[in-house]
mmCIF file of C-alpha atoms and ligand atoms in Angstrom:
data_model
loop_
_atom_site.group_PDB
_atom_site.id
_atom_site.type_symbol
_atom_site.label_atom_id
_atom_site.label_comp_id
_atom_site.label_asym_id
_atom_site.label_seq_id
_atom_site.Cartn_x
_atom_site.Cartn_y
_atom_site.Cartn_z
ATOM 1 C CA MET A 1 -72.812 -56.543 16.292
ATOM 2 C CA LYS A 2 -70.246 -57.371 18.972
ATOM 3 C CA THR A 3 -70.676 -55.191 22.055
ATOM 4 C CA LYS A 4 -67.537 -54.266 23.952
ATOM 5 C CA ILE A 5 -68.009 -54.157 27.735
ATOM 6 C CA CYS A 6 -65.621 -51.700 29.361
ATOM 7 C CA THR A 7 -65.282 -51.376 33.155
ATOM 8 C CA ILE A 8 -64.496 -47.856 34.387
ATOM 9 C CA ASP A 9 -64.245 -47.047 38.108
ATOM 10 C CA PRO A 10 -66.016 -43.696 38.601
ATOM 11 C CA SER A 11 -63.825 -42.749 41.568
ATOM 12 C CA ARG A 12 -60.447 -43.241 39.891
ATOM 13 C CA PHE A 13 -60.129 -43.186 36.143
ATOM 14 C CA CYS A 14 -58.278 -41.054 33.646
ATOM 15 C CA ASP A 15 -59.527 -39.572 30.398
ATOM 16 C CA GLU A 16 -57.289 -41.982 28.425
ATOM 17 C CA GLN A 17 -59.562 -44.802 29.564
ATOM 18 C CA LEU A 18 -62.442 -43.006 27.886
ATOM 19 C CA GLN A 19 -60.662 -42.215 24.608
ATOM 20 C CA GLU A 20 -62.022 -45.267 22.841
ATOM 21 C CA ALA A 21 -65.606 -44.573 23.954
ATOM 22 C CA GLY A 22 -65.202 -40.906 22.991
ATOM 23 C CA LYS A 23 -64.006 -41.892 19.499
ATOM 24 C CA LEU A 24 -66.999 -44.208 19.101
ATOM 25 C CA ILE A 25 -69.406 -41.357 19.981
ATOM 26 C CA ALA A 26 -67.633 -38.904 17.644
ATOM 27 C CA GLY A 27 -67.685 -41.592 14.913
ATOM 28 C CA GLY A 28 -71.485 -42.000 15.026
ATOM 29 C CA LYS A 29 -71.592 -45.176 17.176
ATOM 30 C CA LEU A 30 -73.667 -46.082 20.246
ATOM 31 C CA VAL A 31 -72.178 -46.184 23.756
ATOM 32 C CA ALA A 32 -74.205 -47.019 26.884
ATOM 33 C CA MET A 33 -72.931 -44.821 29.721
ATOM 34 C CA PRO A 34 -73.606 -44.499 33.441
ATOM 35 C CA THR A 35 -75.281 -41.376 34.805
ATOM 36 C CA GLU A 36 -76.238 -40.525 38.388
ATOM 37 C CA THR A 37 -79.888 -41.406 37.580
ATOM 38 C CA VAL A 38 -79.928 -44.464 35.275
ATOM 39 C CA TYR A 39 -77.722 -45.784 32.454
ATOM 40 C CA GLY A 40 -78.163 -43.896 29.174
ATOM 41 C CA LEU A 41 -77.770 -45.046 25.578
ATOM 42 C CA GLY A 42 -75.546 -42.341 24.111
ATOM 43 C CA ALA A 43 -74.887 -41.047 20.593
ATOM 44 C CA ASN A 44 -73.646 -37.785 19.091
ATOM 45 C CA ALA A 45 -76.674 -35.475 19.379
ATOM 46 C CA LEU A 46 -75.518 -33.505 16.322
ATOM 47 C CA ASP A 47 -75.508 -36.602 14.079
ATOM 48 C CA PRO A 48 -79.084 -37.544 13.043
ATOM 49 C CA ASP A 49 -77.970 -40.930 11.647
ATOM 50 C CA ALA A 50 -76.348 -41.854 14.965
ATOM 51 C CA CYS A 51 -79.497 -40.770 16.833
ATOM 52 C CA LEU A 52 -81.673 -42.890 14.543
ATOM 53 C CA LYS A 53 -79.604 -45.901 15.649
ATOM 54 C CA ILE A 54 -80.697 -45.212 19.243
ATOM 55 C CA PHE A 55 -84.355 -45.599 18.230
ATOM 56 C CA GLU A 56 -83.541 -48.866 16.415
ATOM 57 C CA ALA A 57 -81.518 -50.345 19.280
ATOM 58 C CA LYS A 58 -84.189 -49.485 21.864
ATOM 59 C CA MET A 59 -87.113 -50.253 19.535
ATOM 60 C CA ARG A 60 -88.385 -46.839 20.612
ATOM 61 C CA PRO A 61 -91.305 -45.071 18.882
ATOM 62 C CA ALA A 62 -89.878 -42.304 16.636
ATOM 63 C CA ASP A 63 -92.079 -39.612 18.213
ATOM 64 C CA ASN A 64 -90.567 -40.080 21.697
ATOM 65 C CA PRO A 65 -87.793 -37.440 21.936
ATOM 66 C CA LEU A 66 -84.308 -37.840 23.428
ATOM 67 C CA ILE A 67 -82.570 -35.852 26.182
ATOM 68 C CA VAL A 68 -79.372 -34.059 25.111
ATOM 69 C CA HIS A 69 -76.597 -34.191 27.738
ATOM 70 C CA VAL A 70 -74.097 -31.316 27.986
ATOM 71 C CA LEU A 71 -71.417 -30.304 30.488
ATOM 72 C CA SER A 72 -72.846 -27.056 31.780
ATOM 73 C CA PRO A 73 -76.025 -24.956 31.632
ATOM 74 C CA ALA A 74 -73.864 -22.372 29.825
ATOM 75 C CA ASP A 75 -73.950 -24.796 26.842
ATOM 76 C CA PHE A 76 -77.772 -24.718 26.644
ATOM 77 C CA GLU A 77 -77.762 -21.617 24.430
ATOM 78 C CA LYS A 78 -75.861 -23.512 21.700
ATOM 79 C CA TYR A 79 -78.827 -25.842 21.241
ATOM 80 C CA ALA A 80 -81.838 -23.915 22.580
ATOM 81 C CA ASP A 81 -83.288 -20.436 22.716
ATOM 82 C CA VAL A 82 -82.842 -19.401 26.343
ATOM 83 C CA SER A 83 -83.907 -15.768 25.896
ATOM 84 C CA GLY A 84 -86.509 -14.623 28.411
ATOM 85 C CA GLN A 85 -86.132 -17.751 30.574
ATOM 86 C CA VAL A 86 -86.342 -15.967 33.912
ATOM 87 C CA LEU A 87 -86.067 -19.108 36.067
ATOM 88 C CA LEU A 88 -83.205 -20.836 34.284
ATOM 89 C CA GLU A 89 -80.329 -19.172 36.116
ATOM 90 C CA GLU A 90 -81.689 -19.987 39.567
ATOM 91 C CA LEU A 91 -82.561 -23.572 38.549
ATOM 92 C CA SER A 92 -79.049 -24.027 37.142
ATOM 93 C CA ARG A 93 -77.420 -22.646 40.271
ATOM 94 C CA ARG A 94 -79.376 -24.946 42.580
ATOM 95 C CA PHE A 95 -79.708 -28.194 40.667
ATOM 96 C CA MET A 96 -77.058 -28.446 37.923
ATOM 97 C CA PRO A 97 -75.091 -30.510 37.226
ATOM 98 C CA GLY A 98 -77.636 -33.051 38.454
ATOM 99 C CA PRO A 99 -80.858 -34.937 37.778
ATOM 100 C CA LEU A 100 -82.919 -32.090 36.273
ATOM 101 C CA THR A 101 -83.915 -31.910 32.571
ATOM 102 C CA VAL A 102 -85.267 -28.681 31.083
ATOM 103 C CA ILE A 103 -87.383 -28.447 27.912
ATOM 104 C CA LEU A 104 -86.591 -25.351 25.834
ATOM 105 C CA PRO A 105 -87.327 -24.133 22.269
ATOM 106 C CA LYS A 106 -84.763 -25.870 20.055
ATOM 107 C CA LYS A 107 -82.256 -24.279 17.679
ATOM 108 C CA ASP A 108 -81.759 -25.614 14.134
ATOM 109 C CA VAL A 109 -78.538 -27.523 14.983
ATOM 110 C CA ILE A 110 -80.733 -30.068 16.765
ATOM 111 C CA SER A 111 -82.383 -32.362 14.234
ATOM 112 C CA PRO A 112 -86.112 -33.146 14.498
ATOM 113 C CA PHE A 113 -85.048 -36.814 14.705
ATOM 114 C CA VAL A 114 -83.658 -36.042 18.179
ATOM 115 C CA THR A 115 -86.805 -34.227 19.330
ATOM 116 C CA GLY A 116 -89.392 -36.592 17.859
ATOM 117 C CA GLY A 117 -90.478 -33.811 15.501
ATOM 118 C CA LEU A 118 -91.144 -31.320 18.337
ATOM 119 C CA ASP A 119 -89.795 -27.761 18.180
ATOM 120 C CA THR A 120 -88.439 -28.073 21.727
ATOM 121 C CA VAL A 121 -85.367 -29.900 23.035
ATOM 122 C CA ALA A 122 -84.722 -31.548 26.426
ATOM 123 C CA LEU A 123 -81.346 -30.553 27.955
ATOM 124 C CA ARG A 124 -79.581 -31.915 31.018
ATOM 125 C CA CYS A 125 -76.109 -31.684 32.640
ATOM 126 C CA PRO A 126 -75.357 -35.014 34.297
ATOM 127 C CA SER A 127 -73.217 -34.993 37.451
ATOM 128 C CA HIS A 128 -71.802 -38.518 37.034
ATOM 129 C CA PRO A 129 -68.020 -38.189 36.510
ATOM 130 C CA VAL A 130 -67.895 -40.835 33.752
ATOM 131 C CA ALA A 131 -70.789 -39.286 31.780
ATOM 132 C CA ARG A 132 -69.132 -35.889 32.111
ATOM 133 C CA ALA A 133 -65.767 -37.222 30.984
ATOM 134 C CA LEU A 134 -67.374 -38.897 27.965
ATOM 135 C CA ILE A 135 -69.031 -35.616 26.886
ATOM 136 C CA ARG A 136 -65.662 -33.839 27.333
ATOM 137 C CA VAL A 137 -63.511 -36.444 25.589
ATOM 138 C CA SER A 138 -65.908 -36.965 22.651
ATOM 139 C CA GLY A 139 -66.296 -33.207 22.225
ATOM 140 C CA LYS A 140 -70.013 -33.750 21.482
ATOM 141 C CA PRO A 141 -73.348 -33.162 23.192
ATOM 142 C CA ILE A 142 -74.669 -36.674 23.876
ATOM 143 C CA ALA A 143 -78.275 -37.656 23.141
ATOM 144 C CA ALA A 144 -79.200 -40.422 25.567
ATOM 145 C CA PRO A 145 -82.465 -42.035 26.562
ATOM 146 C CA SER A 146 -82.450 -44.643 29.301
ATOM 147 C CA ALA A 147 -80.544 -47.701 27.987
ATOM 148 C CA ASN A 148 -83.419 -50.200 28.277
ATOM 149 C CA ARG A 149 -85.430 -51.750 25.482
ATOM 150 C CA SER A 150 -88.556 -49.616 25.070
ATOM 151 C CA GLY A 151 -91.201 -50.425 27.697
ATOM 152 C CA ARG A 152 -88.806 -52.214 30.079
ATOM 153 C CA PRO A 153 -87.682 -50.907 33.494
ATOM 154 C CA SER A 154 -84.804 -48.416 33.152
ATOM 155 C CA PRO A 155 -81.328 -49.875 33.806
ATOM 156 C CA THR A 156 -79.644 -48.995 37.086
ATOM 157 C CA SER A 157 -76.641 -51.289 36.579
ATOM 158 C CA ALA A 158 -74.510 -52.334 33.612
ATOM 159 C CA GLN A 159 -75.917 -55.858 34.034
ATOM 160 C CA HIS A 160 -79.408 -54.487 33.238
ATOM 161 C CA VAL A 161 -78.014 -52.783 30.116
ATOM 162 C CA ILE A 162 -76.334 -56.024 29.031
ATOM 163 C CA GLU A 163 -79.675 -57.873 29.427
ATOM 164 C CA ASP A 164 -81.423 -55.434 27.074
ATOM 165 C CA MET A 165 -78.682 -54.182 24.734
ATOM 166 C CA ASN A 166 -75.943 -56.779 24.295
ATOM 167 C CA GLY A 167 -75.326 -57.178 20.548
ATOM 168 C CA ARG A 168 -77.333 -54.031 19.747
ATOM 169 C CA VAL A 169 -74.796 -51.308 20.697
ATOM 170 C CA ASP A 170 -71.064 -50.768 20.173
ATOM 171 C CA MET A 171 -69.958 -50.379 23.786
ATOM 172 C CA ILE A 172 -71.372 -50.639 27.307
ATOM 173 C CA ILE A 173 -69.437 -48.837 30.051
ATOM 174 C CA ASP A 174 -69.765 -50.578 33.418
ATOM 175 C CA SER A 175 -69.330 -48.132 36.319
ATOM 176 C CA GLY A 176 -71.418 -49.990 38.876
ATOM 177 C CA ALA A 177 -74.839 -49.084 40.268
ATOM 178 C CA CYS A 178 -76.432 -45.679 39.628
ATOM 179 C CA GLU A 179 -76.724 -43.464 42.683
ATOM 180 C CA VAL A 180 -80.344 -42.244 42.298
ATOM 181 C CA GLY A 181 -81.945 -45.168 40.462
ATOM 182 C CA LEU A 182 -84.823 -43.178 38.875
ATOM 183 C CA GLU A 183 -84.611 -40.968 35.784
ATOM 184 C CA SER A 184 -84.235 -37.189 35.990
ATOM 185 C CA THR A 185 -87.009 -34.735 36.792
ATOM 186 C CA VAL A 186 -88.316 -33.273 33.487
ATOM 187 C CA ILE A 187 -89.699 -29.729 33.486
ATOM 188 C CA ALA A 188 -90.918 -27.235 30.890
ATOM 189 C CA LEU A 189 -90.580 -23.510 31.613
ATOM 190 C CA LYS A 190 -93.448 -21.193 30.712
ATOM 191 C CA GLY A 191 -92.668 -17.622 31.746
ATOM 192 C CA ASP A 192 -92.523 -17.644 35.533
ATOM 193 C CA GLU A 193 -94.113 -21.115 35.798
ATOM 194 C CA ILE A 194 -92.488 -24.520 36.067
ATOM 195 C CA HIS A 195 -94.494 -27.373 34.543
ATOM 196 C CA LEU A 196 -93.480 -30.755 35.926
ATOM 197 C CA LEU A 197 -93.737 -33.409 33.203
ATOM 198 C CA ARG A 198 -91.870 -36.257 34.927
ATOM 199 C CA PRO A 199 -91.065 -36.305 38.668
ATOM 200 C CA GLY A 200 -87.584 -37.344 39.780
ATOM 201 C CA PHE A 201 -84.915 -36.815 42.426
ATOM 202 C CA VAL A 202 -85.385 -33.014 42.206
ATOM 203 C CA THR A 203 -88.813 -32.867 43.856
ATOM 204 C CA VAL A 204 -91.796 -30.502 43.632
ATOM 205 C CA GLU A 205 -90.827 -29.333 47.119
ATOM 206 C CA ASP A 206 -87.298 -28.512 45.825
ATOM 207 C CA LEU A 207 -88.670 -26.663 42.782
ATOM 208 C CA LYS A 208 -90.998 -24.639 45.000
ATOM 209 C CA GLU A 209 -87.922 -23.058 46.548
ATOM 210 C CA VAL A 210 -87.395 -21.370 43.167
ATOM 211 C CA THR A 211 -91.035 -20.382 42.521
ATOM 212 C CA ASP A 212 -94.348 -21.293 44.070
ATOM 213 C CA LYS A 213 -95.763 -21.590 40.552
ATOM 214 C CA VAL A 214 -95.007 -25.279 40.068
ATOM 215 C CA ILE A 215 -97.703 -27.037 38.048
ATOM 216 C CA VAL A 216 -97.735 -30.816 38.161
ATOM 217 C CA SER A 217 -98.920 -32.376 34.894
ATOM 218 C CA SER A 218 -102.057 -34.481 35.358
ATOM 219 C CA ALA A 219 -100.269 -37.343 33.588
ATOM 220 C CA VAL A 220 -97.836 -37.720 36.537
ATOM 221 C CA LEU A 221 -100.279 -39.774 38.615
ATOM 222 C CA SER A 222 -103.001 -40.714 36.135
ATOM 223 C CA SER A 223 -103.261 -42.193 32.668
ATOM 224 C CA LEU A 224 -103.947 -39.942 29.689
ATOM 225 C CA LYS A 225 -107.603 -39.650 28.741
ATOM 226 C CA GLU A 226 -108.697 -40.898 25.323
ATOM 227 C CA GLY A 227 -107.516 -38.319 22.752
ATOM 228 C CA GLU A 228 -105.574 -36.233 25.338
ATOM 229 C CA LYS A 229 -102.240 -34.890 24.024
ATOM 230 C CA ALA A 230 -99.180 -35.831 26.118
ATOM 231 C CA ALA A 231 -97.068 -32.819 27.227
ATOM 232 C CA SER A 232 -94.174 -35.277 27.250
ATOM 233 C CA PRO A 233 -94.526 -38.003 24.597
ATOM 234 C CA GLY A 234 -92.901 -40.593 26.888
ATOM 235 C CA MET A 235 -95.927 -40.413 29.183
ATOM 236 C CA LYS A 236 -98.283 -42.042 26.728
ATOM 237 C CA TYR A 237 -96.431 -45.355 26.468
ATOM 238 C CA ARG A 238 -96.585 -48.390 28.798
ATOM 239 C CA HIS A 239 -93.335 -48.264 30.675
ATOM 240 C CA TYR A 240 -91.106 -49.809 33.325
ATOM 241 C CA ALA A 241 -92.945 -53.097 32.973
ATOM 242 C CA PRO A 242 -91.684 -56.574 33.820
ATOM 243 C CA GLU A 243 -92.827 -59.396 31.532
ATOM 244 C CA VAL A 244 -96.056 -60.183 33.435
ATOM 245 C CA PRO A 245 -98.840 -57.757 34.482
ATOM 246 C CA VAL A 246 -98.476 -55.823 37.724
ATOM 247 C CA THR A 247 -101.351 -54.649 39.968
ATOM 248 C CA MET A 248 -100.948 -52.076 42.724
ATOM 249 C CA VAL A 249 -102.685 -52.888 46.019
ATOM 250 C CA GLU A 250 -103.524 -50.125 48.482
ATOM 251 C CA GLY A 251 -105.854 -49.514 51.391
ATOM 252 C CA GLU A 252 -106.085 -50.635 55.019
ATOM 253 C CA GLU A 253 -102.842 -52.344 56.045
ATOM 254 C CA GLU A 254 -104.556 -55.393 57.583
ATOM 255 C CA LYS A 255 -106.689 -56.034 54.483
ATOM 256 C CA VAL A 256 -103.715 -55.485 52.175
ATOM 257 C CA PHE A 257 -101.653 -58.109 54.047
ATOM 258 C CA ALA A 258 -104.495 -60.663 54.012
ATOM 259 C CA PHE A 259 -104.968 -60.095 50.262
ATOM 260 C CA LEU A 260 -101.247 -60.366 49.462
ATOM 261 C CA LYS A 261 -100.911 -63.592 51.492
ATOM 262 C CA GLU A 262 -103.767 -65.105 49.521
ATOM 263 C CA LYS A 263 -102.272 -64.019 46.183
ATOM 264 C CA LEU A 264 -98.891 -65.462 47.168
ATOM 265 C CA LEU A 265 -100.466 -68.820 47.997
ATOM 266 C CA GLU A 266 -102.129 -68.793 44.571
ATOM 267 C CA GLY A 267 -98.653 -68.655 42.997
ATOM 268 C CA ASN A 268 -98.319 -64.928 42.240
ATOM 269 C CA GLY A 269 -95.380 -62.635 42.926
ATOM 270 C CA VAL A 270 -95.447 -59.797 45.476
ATOM 271 C CA LEU A 271 -93.378 -56.601 45.444
ATOM 272 C CA CYS A 272 -93.290 -55.278 48.999
ATOM 273 C CA PHE A 273 -91.260 -53.339 51.557
ATOM 274 C CA GLU A 274 -88.295 -54.797 53.463
ATOM 275 C CA GLU A 275 -90.346 -54.688 56.689
ATOM 276 C CA ASP A 276 -93.138 -56.786 55.095
ATOM 277 C CA LEU A 277 -90.875 -59.750 54.357
ATOM 278 C CA PRO A 278 -91.124 -61.491 57.751
ATOM 279 C CA LEU A 279 -94.893 -60.880 57.820
ATOM 280 C CA LEU A 280 -95.609 -62.297 54.360
ATOM 281 C CA SER A 281 -92.914 -64.876 53.865
ATOM 282 C CA SER A 282 -93.416 -68.608 54.216
ATOM 283 C CA PHE A 283 -91.356 -71.610 53.056
ATOM 284 C CA GLU A 284 -93.415 -72.042 49.849
ATOM 285 C CA THR A 285 -93.756 -68.372 48.953
ATOM 286 C CA LYS A 286 -90.454 -66.730 49.910
ATOM 287 C CA ASN A 287 -88.973 -67.002 46.398
ATOM 288 C CA ARG A 288 -91.875 -65.038 44.930
ATOM 289 C CA LEU A 289 -91.536 -62.160 47.383
ATOM 290 C CA ILE A 290 -89.201 -59.281 46.477
ATOM 291 C CA SER A 291 -88.710 -56.071 48.421
ATOM 292 C CA PHE A 292 -88.075 -52.652 46.921
ATOM 293 C CA GLY A 293 -86.534 -50.993 49.941
ATOM 294 C CA SER A 294 -87.576 -49.869 53.356
ATOM 295 C CA LYS A 295 -91.068 -48.460 53.975
ATOM 296 C CA ASN A 296 -89.929 -45.099 55.300
ATOM 297 C CA ASP A 297 -86.753 -44.761 53.251
ATOM 298 C CA LEU A 298 -87.687 -43.276 49.872
ATOM 299 C CA LEU A 299 -84.044 -43.155 48.752
ATOM 300 C CA SER A 300 -83.688 -46.911 49.166
ATOM 301 C CA GLN A 301 -86.978 -47.462 47.274
ATOM 302 C CA ALA A 302 -85.793 -45.253 44.378
ATOM 303 C CA GLY A 303 -82.515 -47.167 44.251
ATOM 304 C CA LYS A 304 -84.135 -50.609 44.208
ATOM 305 C CA LEU A 305 -87.435 -50.252 42.329
ATOM 306 C CA PHE A 306 -86.267 -51.003 38.785
ATOM 307 C CA ASP A 307 -83.907 -53.775 39.873
ATOM 308 C CA SER A 308 -86.729 -55.432 41.863
ATOM 309 C CA LEU A 309 -89.131 -55.225 38.897
ATOM 310 C CA ARG A 310 -86.504 -56.831 36.649
ATOM 311 C CA LYS A 311 -85.866 -59.631 39.178
ATOM 312 C CA PHE A 312 -89.382 -60.939 38.573
ATOM 313 C CA ASP A 313 -88.445 -61.769 34.966
ATOM 314 C CA SER A 314 -86.455 -64.764 36.202
ATOM 315 C CA ILE A 315 -89.261 -65.986 38.495
ATOM 316 C CA PRO A 316 -92.178 -67.763 36.803
ATOM 317 C CA VAL A 317 -95.250 -65.960 38.172
ATOM 318 C CA PRO A 318 -98.509 -65.207 36.303
ATOM 319 C CA ARG A 319 -98.975 -61.814 37.942
ATOM 320 C CA ILE A 320 -97.277 -59.429 40.369
ATOM 321 C CA PHE A 321 -99.057 -57.534 43.150
ATOM 322 C CA ALA A 322 -97.240 -54.442 44.422
ATOM 323 C CA ARG A 323 -97.492 -52.324 47.571
ATOM 324 C CA SER A 324 -97.959 -48.586 47.032
ATOM 325 C CA THR A 325 -95.771 -45.888 48.544
ATOM 326 C CA LYS A 326 -96.033 -42.256 49.718
ATOM 327 C CA ARG A 327 -96.770 -39.668 47.040
ATOM 328 C CA ASP A 328 -94.959 -36.619 48.341
ATOM 329 C CA GLU A 329 -91.286 -35.663 47.975
ATOM 330 C CA LEU A 330 -89.297 -38.436 46.237
ATOM 331 C CA GLY A 331 -92.371 -40.679 46.695
ATOM 332 C CA LEU A 332 -94.058 -38.855 43.791
ATOM 333 C CA ALA A 333 -91.375 -40.105 41.374
ATOM 334 C CA ILE A 334 -91.470 -43.643 42.779
ATOM 335 C CA SER A 335 -95.279 -43.748 42.586
ATOM 336 C CA ASN A 336 -95.192 -42.365 39.027
ATOM 337 C CA ARG A 337 -92.906 -45.229 37.870
ATOM 338 C CA LEU A 338 -94.793 -47.893 39.814
ATOM 339 C CA LEU A 339 -98.170 -46.716 38.487
ATOM 340 C CA ARG A 340 -96.840 -46.980 34.930
ATOM 341 C CA ALA A 341 -95.371 -50.423 35.613
ATOM 342 C CA CYS A 342 -98.919 -51.357 36.733
ATOM 343 C CA ALA A 343 -100.459 -49.655 33.672
ATOM 344 C CA PHE A 344 -102.644 -47.891 36.314
ATOM 345 C CA ASP A 345 -104.236 -51.165 37.434
ATOM 346 C CA ILE A 346 -104.986 -50.499 41.124
ATOM 347 C CA ILE A 347 -106.992 -52.443 43.708
ATOM 348 C CA THR A 348 -108.146 -50.424 46.730
ATOM 349 C CA LEU A 349 -109.111 -52.496 49.792
HETATM 350 O O1 LIG B 401 -82.212 -39.439 33.933
HETATM 351 C C1 LIG B 401 -82.543 -39.376 32.761
HETATM 352 O O2 LIG B 401 -83.283 -38.465 32.332
HETATM 353 C C2 LIG B 401 -82.043 -40.472 31.814
HETATM 354 C C3 LIG B 401 -80.510 -40.356 31.762
HETATM 355 C C4 LIG B 401 -79.906 -41.313 30.787
HETATM 356 O O3 LIG B 401 -80.143 -39.040 31.496
HETATM 357 N N1 LIG B 401 -82.631 -40.346 30.522
HETATM 358 C C5 LIG B 401 -83.925 -40.652 30.283
HETATM 359 O O4 LIG B 401 -84.307 -40.527 28.959
HETATM 360 O O5 LIG B 401 -84.697 -41.016 31.132
HETATM 361 P P1 LIG B 401 -85.661 -41.112 28.384
HETATM 362 O O6 LIG B 401 -85.563 -40.896 26.925
HETATM 363 O O7 LIG B 401 -85.833 -42.493 28.842
HETATM 364 O O8 LIG B 401 -86.772 -40.165 28.936
HETATM 365 C C6 LIG B 401 -86.874 -38.840 28.465
HETATM 366 C C7 LIG B 401 -88.251 -38.296 28.734
HETATM 367 C C8 LIG B 401 -89.289 -38.983 27.861
HETATM 368 O O9 LIG B 401 -90.473 -39.154 28.643
HETATM 369 C C9 LIG B 401 -89.511 -37.966 26.762
HETATM 370 O O10 LIG B 401 -90.795 -38.061 26.202
HETATM 371 C C10 LIG B 401 -89.291 -36.645 27.482
HETATM 372 O O11 LIG B 401 -88.248 -36.904 28.393
HETATM 373 N N2 LIG B 401 -88.859 -35.590 26.561
HETATM 374 C C11 LIG B 401 -87.709 -35.508 25.864
HETATM 375 N N3 LIG B 401 -87.713 -34.430 25.069
HETATM 376 C C12 LIG B 401 -88.887 -33.789 25.271
HETATM 377 C C13 LIG B 401 -89.490 -32.620 24.735
HETATM 378 N N4 LIG B 401 -88.883 -31.878 23.818
HETATM 379 N N5 LIG B 401 -90.727 -32.279 25.179
HETATM 380 C C14 LIG B 401 -91.361 -33.026 26.108
HETATM 381 N N6 LIG B 401 -90.840 -34.149 26.649
HETATM 382 C C15 LIG B 401 -89.622 -34.533 26.231
HETATM 383 MG MG1 LIG B 402 -86.773 -44.216 29.421
#
């Protein structure tokens, strides 16, 4: 398949520019689109055949459900049963449109192919102007997982999407880098409780402003136990991984630096903070040292993490050792992705 690459400036474009992409979506084709979190691989959510193509293009396991993107929380009731959802209005008012996905009981219009056979559906209203325009112009709700090949780091630029999807999808829209850089926060609502299944830009601290009953799934910071059922199927797969194994290194700063220096000299790669570069870098090792943002700037880490992990694919190293970050606020989402990239392989010094 020939993939058309289409550049659309998110700050000044007109709907006419999106007509072709909108027709592709309405005609059952695949279009990779920018969102404020990461790039998504979009198809008409009401067309099961089109959604099946997403699974093929990504090589995604069929039981891992897709998020359906709509313009407004008022559209949720078309696809999900929202009756009795006491927290939904407040969550919508505070966080939508934006990087928050809500799991709700699905209605019959949503095919089980979209939901991986589950009787719930994930709904989200993106805030990115190009994603919104594509939903409007196509006239369809858009099912879109992150536009990476399954298991790879999510794409935060069109270049990442091209690496993984060129020749596998009909169109890739290039609107530059994604603002957040990590996927949306995924929550399930159970009465007056919020269950956090995947942390993201909307943090636990933010959600606690709506209710103090925020329950963080154990799978957020640890691997599933043998036989344990995943609340969110995506949590059971290896994810976000570069081509070689990654190990997280934590503990006393001095010991961590000594260890990383040794591993660099042995020919490995190191993923570190901006501030670590002058401390770890030497003439022989500088090309194997990549930073994922500043130590105390979680926003910069979120924005750079996936790009930094992908950069290692073009550097021949046998293994990558990665620094760990804070685990509160946005740090919970960053740690969640990094721990999965490491397949929970952690060395504590
Ligand atoms: O920011 C995002 O959420 C991006 C952009 C493109 O919107 N999308 C994204 O999709 O990250 P994906 O498919 O890569 O991740 C969706 C996650 C998966 O872990 C999936 O298992 C979970 O949401 N999920 C989807 N539907 C679910 C459901 N009905 N119940 C539980 N988890 C669900
Ligand atoms: Mg994904």
